[in-house]
């Protein structure tokens, strides 16, 4: 049975499909791709690539030509894709269970709750594996055809395998679903059922989705690191930060979290410097002599950067110079993508 929701090929709206008859009963559809939608809802740009798609035809009982065999998924224009699919962010808990990490997907707008639950049960996108948790046991799936919504309550009917999940993981799943369903206006609450009976779960924890970051910029004025503050906004020198020995400082990176976030800057765009806040001299924590992209800080006190032509290899350092033992991330479409919640200007040309 053909499943239209298992992915899609999206062709550019500026081009029309080229339809050719190949042989007696085969039609070839030629398109210029704008992107590809994976069965899990992940969208990947593929602008400019040409693709040929073959369709086998046969005559029905009335003598009309029909497609006899069809791969799952859709072939549609970018404008139709924009009208028929919604950008939805699903979430997975961080390993420590304190944060919900975003994983952006695109789902057909007529069945968003069902597709979102199925995606959560399958697990995170490949680039997030190892960085987040999947809190449902293996084999858990929807036991009904769809997530139903009645009087604002989303009924999520799961298979019996979910009973094996620890109570804490059930609570995390409920927090996941509740956060995702906030994007669906008709849903106010979620109920998880197994075998037609509501599953007992502890109260879901309060997890942070997108960390709240300081919206005001940091920069350099007359040899001082400054933070824009006040009304009207004005640059205020950050006390205790000594830039006197830093050559050509740029790209400040400040972590986030409960106070005391370390500060890093680049020197000559190639040396990563830690900036103490007690007036002592800064310390170099990483340098290659080949340049570095603007860094970003995280909630654990690490700072992240890479060489401009790193091909996906990332570097992480703590203020004392400690490095992570193995840090290689996939380069996505040749872009350096700033992590959600990081503070720093970011770049989109680092992977090369």
CSV table of N, CA and C in Angstrom, one decimal, residues 17 36 47 51 60 81 89 112 115 128 148 152 174 202 218 240 252 268 295 345:
chain,number,residue,atom,x,y,z
A,17,UNK,N,8.1,20.2,-14.3
A,17,UNK,CA,8.6,18.8,-14.5
A,17,UNK,C,8.6,18.5,-16.0
A,36,UNK,N,14.9,17.4,-0.2
A,36,UNK,CA,14.3,16.1,0.1
A,36,UNK,C,13.8,16.0,1.5
A,47,UNK,N,19.4,22.0,-3.6
A,47,UNK,CA,19.1,22.9,-4.7
A,47,UNK,C,20.0,22.7,-5.9
A,51,UNK,N,16.9,15.2,-11.0
A,51,UNK,CA,16.5,13.9,-10.7
A,51,UNK,C,15.5,13.4,-11.7
A,60,UNK,N,-6.2,0.0,-17.2
A,60,UNK,CA,-7.1,-0.7,-16.4
A,60,UNK,C,-8.2,-1.3,-17.2
A,81,UNK,N,4.8,22.3,-1.2
A,81,UNK,CA,5.3,21.8,0.0
A,81,UNK,C,5.1,22.8,1.2
A,89,UNK,N,8.9,21.6,15.7
A,89,UNK,CA,10.1,21.2,16.5
A,89,UNK,C,9.7,20.2,17.5
A,112,UNK,N,-0.3,16.3,12.0
A,112,UNK,CA,0.8,16.7,12.8
A,112,UNK,C,1.0,15.9,14.1
A,115,UNK,N,2.2,12.3,13.4
A,115,UNK,CA,3.5,12.2,12.9
A,115,UNK,C,4.6,12.6,13.9
A,128,UNK,N,22.0,14.2,16.3
A,128,UNK,CA,21.8,14.4,17.8
A,128,UNK,C,22.0,13.1,18.6
A,148,UNK,N,-5.7,11.0,18.6
A,148,UNK,CA,-7.0,11.7,18.5
A,148,UNK,C,-7.0,12.9,19.5
A,152,UNK,N,-9.7,19.3,23.5
A,152,UNK,CA,-8.3,19.7,23.8
A,152,UNK,C,-7.4,18.7,24.4
A,174,UNK,N,6.1,12.4,28.8
A,174,UNK,CA,4.9,13.4,28.9
A,174,UNK,C,5.3,14.8,28.7
A,202,UNK,N,4.4,10.0,37.1
A,202,UNK,CA,4.7,11.1,38.0
A,202,UNK,C,4.4,12.5,37.3
A,218,UNK,N,27.5,42.0,23.1
A,218,UNK,CA,28.8,42.3,23.7
A,218,UNK,C,29.7,42.7,22.6
A,240,UNK,N,36.9,43.7,35.6
A,240,UNK,CA,37.9,42.6,35.9
A,240,UNK,C,38.5,42.0,34.7
A,252,UNK,N,33.6,37.9,21.1
A,252,UNK,CA,33.5,37.4,22.5
A,252,UNK,C,32.4,36.2,22.6
A,268,UNK,N,43.5,37.9,17.1
A,268,UNK,CA,44.0,37.8,15.7
A,268,UNK,C,43.2,36.8,14.9
A,295,UNK,N,33.8,31.6,18.3
A,295,UNK,CA,33.4,30.5,19.2
A,295,UNK,C,32.0,30.8,19.9
A,345,UNK,N,28.5,35.1,17.6
A,345,UNK,CA,27.9,35.5,16.4
A,345,UNK,C,27.7,34.3,15.5
